[in-house]
Amino acid sequence: MDLQATARAVAAALAAARRVAFITGAGISAESGLPTYRGVGGLYNEMTIDEGLPIEEILSGGTFARDPALTWKYIFEIERACRGAAPNDAHRLIAALERRCEVWVVTQNVDGFHREAGSTNVIELHGNLSELFCLVCGARSQCRTFDGLALPPRCADCGGLLRPDVVLFGEMLPERAVRRYEIEMTRGFDVVFSVGTTAAFPYVYGPVVEASEAGLTTVEINPDRTLLSDVVTHRLAAGALVSLRAIVDALGP
Ligand code: APR
């Protein structure tokens, strides 16, 4: 099926839906100019790692505990690659769907763009890069740019080590976000989207597989194939923005 025909089929399912979930990853922010993590041009492929370690190890909770300056060095690189970017129309189209039905966004992205674009029900599974907290006194602060921070950054109040409120490799997901995700999944969705993610983690592909097996409408939006490509009801093999625009156009006013 071509993109327009698939978009019409997805729009028909959306028109009848009461509750819709969007599980999103780095691909939805690619059109904001942010690099993805994996794949062509992905940060993990492009970064030069002086220490000869896998990036997943550098960005892990274990390395952060042993050598926070090393982990922070690459967090700075990620932040630098994201600096100055803003939500794009794909984020805004999802937010605007709230006028038609109940929409939940479950995102692995740490850029905060879904909220910024106006989505109100957002579960940030991997946290938010611009929120820092002190490991000693717990003070929290918003930091839009890491430019000028010391390596590693220290708390202005007590001098304790700061870290961004993101999930590093090997760390648990934030409890409240997971609980909310479970509650909303149990309440059920009529349509479940996977947008711009390699769906590398069980908590990303699992709910989409379960929804498919339960006979619900599932949709993948991704120019590349993933573990979910043969599982979903509908697959749009194109970018997030062009795909969502085609769906919303087919949905009509
Ligand atoms: N529109 C939609 N999808 C796109 C686009 C686009 N314009 N451009 C690229 N993609 C797809 C790629 O094909 C790829 O499948 O987005 C996906 C991005 O995959 P990853 O870089 O692996 O990002 P993600 O799935 O979000 O990674 C999950 O892994 O490293 C951790 O914590 C990090 O949150 C991240 C998590």
Short mmCIF file of C-alpha atoms and ligand atoms in Angstrom, two decimals:
data_model
loop_
_atom_site.label_atom_id
_atom_site.label_comp_id
_atom_site.label_asym_id
_atom_site.label_seq_id
_atom_site.Cartn_x
_atom_site.Cartn_y
_atom_site.Cartn_z
CA MET A 1 0.00 0.00 0.00
CA ASP A 2 1.33 3.49 -0.72
CA LEU A 3 1.70 6.19 1.91
CA GLN A 4 -1.59 7.97 1.10
CA ALA A 5 -3.64 4.77 1.14
CA THR A 6 -2.07 3.67 4.43
CA ALA A 7 -2.65 7.15 5.86
CA ARG A 8 -6.35 6.90 4.93
CA ALA A 9 -6.63 3.51 6.65
CA VAL A 10 -4.94 4.87 9.78
CA ALA A 11 -7.17 7.98 9.69
CA ALA A 12 -10.27 5.78 9.57
CA ALA A 13 -9.10 3.95 12.70
CA LEU A 14 -8.30 7.27 14.39
CA ALA A 15 -11.69 8.74 13.55
CA ALA A 16 -13.34 5.96 15.55
CA ALA A 17 -10.80 5.98 18.39
CA ARG A 18 -11.42 7.26 21.91
CA ARG A 19 -7.93 6.68 23.29
CA VAL A 20 -4.72 6.76 21.30
CA ALA A 21 -1.09 6.15 22.34
CA PHE A 22 2.03 7.45 20.62
CA ILE A 23 5.24 5.73 21.65
CA THR A 24 8.01 7.93 20.29
CA GLY A 25 11.77 7.91 19.88
CA ALA A 26 14.59 9.99 18.47
CA GLY A 27 13.22 9.84 14.91
CA ILE A 28 10.37 12.25 15.71
CA SER A 29 12.90 14.89 16.74
CA ALA A 30 15.13 14.24 13.72
CA GLU A 31 13.15 16.84 11.78
CA SER A 32 13.95 19.36 14.52
CA GLY A 33 17.57 18.85 13.53
CA LEU A 34 18.43 16.52 16.39
CA PRO A 35 20.60 13.53 15.55
CA THR A 36 19.17 10.08 16.30
CA TYR A 37 21.24 7.75 18.47
CA ARG A 38 21.51 4.83 16.08
CA GLY A 39 21.37 4.37 12.31
CA VAL A 40 22.81 6.61 9.60
CA GLY A 41 24.11 9.87 11.10
CA GLY A 42 23.26 8.56 14.58
CA LEU A 43 25.18 10.11 17.46
CA TYR A 44 26.49 6.76 18.65
CA ASN A 45 28.07 6.12 15.23
CA GLU A 46 29.42 9.62 14.71
CA MET A 47 30.89 10.33 18.14
CA THR A 48 34.61 9.96 18.48
CA ILE A 49 35.19 8.12 21.72
CA ASP A 50 38.71 8.86 22.91
CA GLU A 51 38.56 6.31 25.71
CA GLY A 52 37.93 3.31 23.42
CA LEU A 53 34.88 2.23 25.40
CA PRO A 54 31.42 1.52 23.99
CA ILE A 55 29.19 4.59 24.31
CA GLU A 56 26.63 2.51 26.21
CA GLU A 57 29.26 1.88 28.87
CA ILE A 58 30.30 5.52 29.10
CA LEU A 59 26.68 6.62 29.42
CA SER A 60 25.94 4.05 32.14
CA GLY A 61 25.04 4.46 35.79
CA GLY A 62 28.10 2.39 36.75
CA THR A 63 30.56 4.63 34.88
CA PHE A 64 28.83 7.74 36.21
CA ALA A 65 29.34 6.46 39.78
CA ARG A 66 33.04 5.68 39.15
CA ASP A 67 33.99 8.55 36.86
CA PRO A 68 31.27 11.22 36.60
CA ALA A 69 33.50 13.54 34.56
CA LEU A 70 33.75 10.90 31.81
CA THR A 71 29.99 10.39 31.56
CA TRP A 72 29.42 14.14 31.74
CA LYS A 73 31.90 14.70 28.89
CA TYR A 74 29.63 12.74 26.53
CA ILE A 75 26.41 14.14 28.02
CA PHE A 76 27.85 17.53 27.06
CA GLU A 77 28.32 16.23 23.50
CA ILE A 78 24.72 15.08 23.32
CA GLU A 79 23.49 18.42 24.68
CA ARG A 80 25.71 20.30 22.21
CA ALA A 81 24.23 18.30 19.33
CA CYS A 82 20.72 19.22 20.51
CA ARG A 83 21.35 22.88 21.35
CA GLY A 84 18.99 25.45 19.87
CA ALA A 85 16.55 22.88 18.46
CA ALA A 86 12.79 23.20 18.95
CA PRO A 87 9.70 21.02 18.51
CA ASN A 88 8.62 20.43 14.90
CA ASP A 89 5.21 20.00 13.30
CA ALA A 90 5.21 16.24 13.99
CA HIS A 91 5.17 17.02 17.73
CA ARG A 92 2.52 19.69 17.12
CA LEU A 93 0.27 17.41 15.03
CA ILE A 94 0.25 14.85 17.83
CA ALA A 95 -0.56 17.58 20.37
CA ALA A 96 -3.41 18.86 18.17
CA LEU A 97 -5.02 15.40 18.09
CA GLU A 98 -6.00 16.00 21.71
CA ARG A 99 -8.89 18.07 20.30
CA ARG A 100 -10.35 14.85 18.83
CA CYS A 101 -9.65 12.15 21.42
CA GLU A 102 -7.64 11.26 24.50
CA VAL A 103 -3.98 11.08 23.51
CA TRP A 104 -1.08 9.71 25.57
CA VAL A 105 2.51 10.22 24.50
CA VAL A 106 5.08 7.78 25.85
CA THR A 107 8.49 9.04 24.83
CA GLN A 108 12.07 7.85 25.17
CA ASN A 109 13.25 11.31 24.17
CA VAL A 110 14.85 13.56 26.75
CA ASP A 111 14.35 16.79 24.77
CA GLY A 112 11.00 17.79 26.33
CA PHE A 113 9.59 18.64 22.86
CA HIS A 114 6.23 16.88 23.25
CA ARG A 115 5.29 19.02 26.26
CA GLU A 116 6.68 22.13 24.59
CA ALA A 117 4.51 21.40 21.54
CA GLY A 118 1.41 21.28 23.74
CA SER A 119 0.84 17.61 24.54
CA THR A 120 -0.58 17.33 28.04
CA ASN A 121 -0.39 13.59 28.75
CA VAL A 122 3.33 12.91 28.35
CA ILE A 123 5.23 10.06 29.98
CA GLU A 124 8.99 10.66 29.73
CA LEU A 125 10.43 7.18 30.22
CA HIS A 126 14.05 8.32 30.01
CA GLY A 127 13.67 11.62 31.84
CA ASN A 128 14.53 15.12 30.68
CA LEU A 129 18.01 16.37 29.85
CA SER A 130 17.45 19.97 30.89
CA GLU A 131 16.50 19.07 34.47
CA LEU A 132 19.51 18.80 36.74
CA PHE A 133 19.56 17.68 40.35
CA CYS A 134 22.19 17.54 43.08
CA LEU A 135 23.12 14.08 44.32
CA VAL A 136 23.90 15.49 47.78
CA CYS A 137 21.20 18.04 48.68
CA GLY A 138 18.63 17.14 46.00
CA ALA A 139 18.30 20.75 44.73
CA ARG A 140 16.76 20.79 41.26
CA SER A 141 17.33 23.29 38.49
CA GLN A 142 16.38 23.82 34.85
CA CYS A 143 19.34 24.20 32.55
CA ARG A 144 18.55 24.95 28.89
CA THR A 145 22.21 24.93 27.85
CA PHE A 146 25.18 23.21 29.41
CA ASP A 147 27.58 25.71 27.84
CA GLY A 148 29.93 27.03 30.52
CA LEU A 149 29.23 24.31 33.09
CA ALA A 150 32.23 22.80 34.88
CA LEU A 151 33.20 19.20 34.14
CA PRO A 152 31.59 17.67 36.12
CA PRO A 153 29.07 20.35 37.14
CA ARG A 154 28.60 21.05 40.84
CA CYS A 155 25.65 22.31 42.89
CA ALA A 156 25.62 26.08 43.48
CA ASP A 157 24.15 25.51 46.97
CA CYS A 158 26.29 22.73 48.46
CA GLY A 159 29.00 21.86 45.94
CA GLY A 160 27.62 18.32 45.48
CA LEU A 161 27.78 16.52 42.14
CA LEU A 162 25.01 17.38 39.68
CA ARG A 163 23.44 15.01 37.19
CA PRO A 164 20.72 15.39 34.61
CA ASP A 165 17.41 13.74 35.41
CA VAL A 166 17.83 11.13 32.67
CA VAL A 167 18.05 7.36 32.75
CA LEU A 168 21.60 6.17 32.09
CA PHE A 169 22.27 2.71 30.68
CA GLY A 170 21.82 0.03 33.34
CA GLU A 171 19.60 2.24 35.51
CA MET A 172 15.97 1.67 36.41
CA LEU A 173 13.29 3.65 34.61
CA PRO A 174 11.62 6.35 36.75
CA GLU A 175 9.07 4.62 38.96
CA ARG A 176 6.26 7.16 38.55
CA ALA A 177 6.56 7.17 34.77
CA VAL A 178 6.50 3.38 34.60
CA ARG A 179 3.49 3.18 36.92
CA ARG A 180 1.57 5.71 34.81
CA TYR A 181 2.54 3.83 31.63
CA GLU A 182 1.26 0.56 33.10
CA ILE A 183 -1.99 2.14 34.27
CA GLU A 184 -2.70 3.73 30.92
CA MET A 185 -1.80 0.57 28.99
CA THR A 186 -4.12 -1.45 31.23
CA ARG A 187 -6.93 1.04 30.59
CA GLY A 188 -6.36 0.24 26.93
CA PHE A 189 -5.96 2.14 23.70
CA ASP A 190 -7.85 1.87 20.43
CA VAL A 191 -4.81 2.76 18.34
CA VAL A 192 -1.14 2.44 19.31
CA PHE A 193 1.56 4.22 17.28
CA SER A 194 5.30 3.63 17.32
CA VAL A 195 6.99 6.69 15.82
CA GLY A 196 10.69 7.13 15.08
CA THR A 197 12.13 4.47 17.33
CA THR A 198 14.21 1.37 16.74
CA ALA A 199 12.03 -0.16 19.48
CA ALA A 200 15.18 -1.64 20.98
CA PHE A 201 13.75 -2.06 24.47
CA PRO A 202 11.10 -4.57 25.65
CA TYR A 203 9.05 -1.79 27.25
CA VAL A 204 8.78 -0.18 23.82
CA TYR A 205 8.05 -3.09 21.53
CA GLY A 206 6.21 -5.18 24.16
CA PRO A 207 3.08 -3.00 24.42
CA VAL A 208 2.88 -2.67 20.63
CA VAL A 209 3.15 -6.44 20.18
CA GLU A 210 0.51 -6.99 22.88
CA ALA A 211 -1.83 -4.46 21.29
CA SER A 212 -1.40 -6.15 17.91
CA GLU A 213 -2.06 -9.58 19.38
CA ALA A 214 -5.19 -8.21 21.06
CA GLY A 215 -6.46 -7.20 17.62
CA LEU A 216 -6.06 -3.45 18.15
CA THR A 217 -4.87 -1.13 15.44
CA THR A 218 -1.12 -0.60 15.60
CA VAL A 219 0.89 1.71 13.40
CA GLU A 220 4.61 2.10 12.80
CA ILE A 221 6.05 5.31 11.36
CA ASN A 222 9.70 4.86 10.47
CA PRO A 223 11.64 5.12 7.20
CA ASP A 224 13.60 2.02 8.26
CA ARG A 225 12.45 -1.42 9.28
CA THR A 226 12.47 -2.39 12.97
CA LEU A 227 11.43 -5.35 15.11
CA LEU A 228 7.89 -4.01 14.91
CA SER A 229 7.63 -3.68 11.14
CA ASP A 230 6.10 -7.13 10.64
CA VAL A 231 3.97 -6.89 13.76
CA VAL A 232 1.95 -3.73 13.20
CA THR A 233 -1.35 -3.40 11.36
CA HIS A 234 -0.14 -0.44 9.29
CA ARG A 235 3.38 0.65 8.42
CA LEU A 236 4.30 4.06 7.01
CA ALA A 237 7.85 3.77 5.71
CA ALA A 238 8.54 7.50 5.74
CA GLY A 239 9.52 10.32 8.08
CA ALA A 240 7.36 11.27 11.06
CA LEU A 241 6.30 14.64 9.72
CA VAL A 242 5.24 13.59 6.22
CA SER A 243 3.46 10.54 7.64
CA LEU A 244 1.58 12.34 10.39
CA ARG A 245 0.62 15.14 8.00
CA ALA A 246 -0.79 12.58 5.55
CA ILE A 247 -2.81 10.95 8.34
CA VAL A 248 -4.14 14.26 9.67
CA ASP A 249 -5.02 15.45 6.14
CA ALA A 250 -6.90 12.20 5.54
CA LEU A 251 -8.70 12.69 8.86
CA GLY A 252 -10.08 16.02 7.68
CA PRO A 253 -11.23 18.93 9.81
N1 APR B 1 10.96 10.09 11.08
C1 APR B 1 10.70 8.93 11.74
N2 APR B 1 11.66 8.07 12.11
C2 APR B 1 12.93 8.40 11.81
C3 APR B 1 13.28 9.58 11.12
C4 APR B 1 12.22 10.46 10.76
N3 APR B 1 12.44 11.61 10.11
N4 APR B 1 14.62 9.61 10.99
C5 APR B 1 15.10 8.49 11.56
N5 APR B 1 14.08 7.75 12.07
C6 APR B 1 14.12 6.48 12.79
C7 APR B 1 15.33 5.62 12.50
O1 APR B 1 15.08 4.79 11.36
C8 APR B 1 15.45 4.79 13.78
O2 APR B 1 14.70 3.60 13.70
O3 APR B 1 14.20 6.78 14.16
C9 APR B 1 14.80 5.70 14.83
C10 APR B 1 15.78 6.25 15.84
O4 APR B 1 16.31 5.20 16.57
P1 APR B 1 17.33 5.39 17.76
O5 APR B 1 18.39 6.36 17.35
O6 APR B 1 17.74 4.04 18.23
O7 APR B 1 16.46 6.14 18.86
P2 APR B 1 15.47 5.52 19.93
O8 APR B 1 14.75 4.35 19.40
O9 APR B 1 14.67 6.67 20.43
O10 APR B 1 16.48 5.06 21.04
C11 APR B 1 15.98 4.65 22.27
O11 APR B 1 18.14 4.41 23.27
O12 APR B 1 20.27 5.22 23.51
C12 APR B 1 19.04 5.13 24.08
O13 APR B 1 18.22 6.57 25.68
C13 APR B 1 18.48 6.50 24.31
O14 APR B 1 16.18 7.18 24.25
C14 APR B 1 17.19 6.51 23.53
C15 APR B 1 16.88 5.03 23.39
#
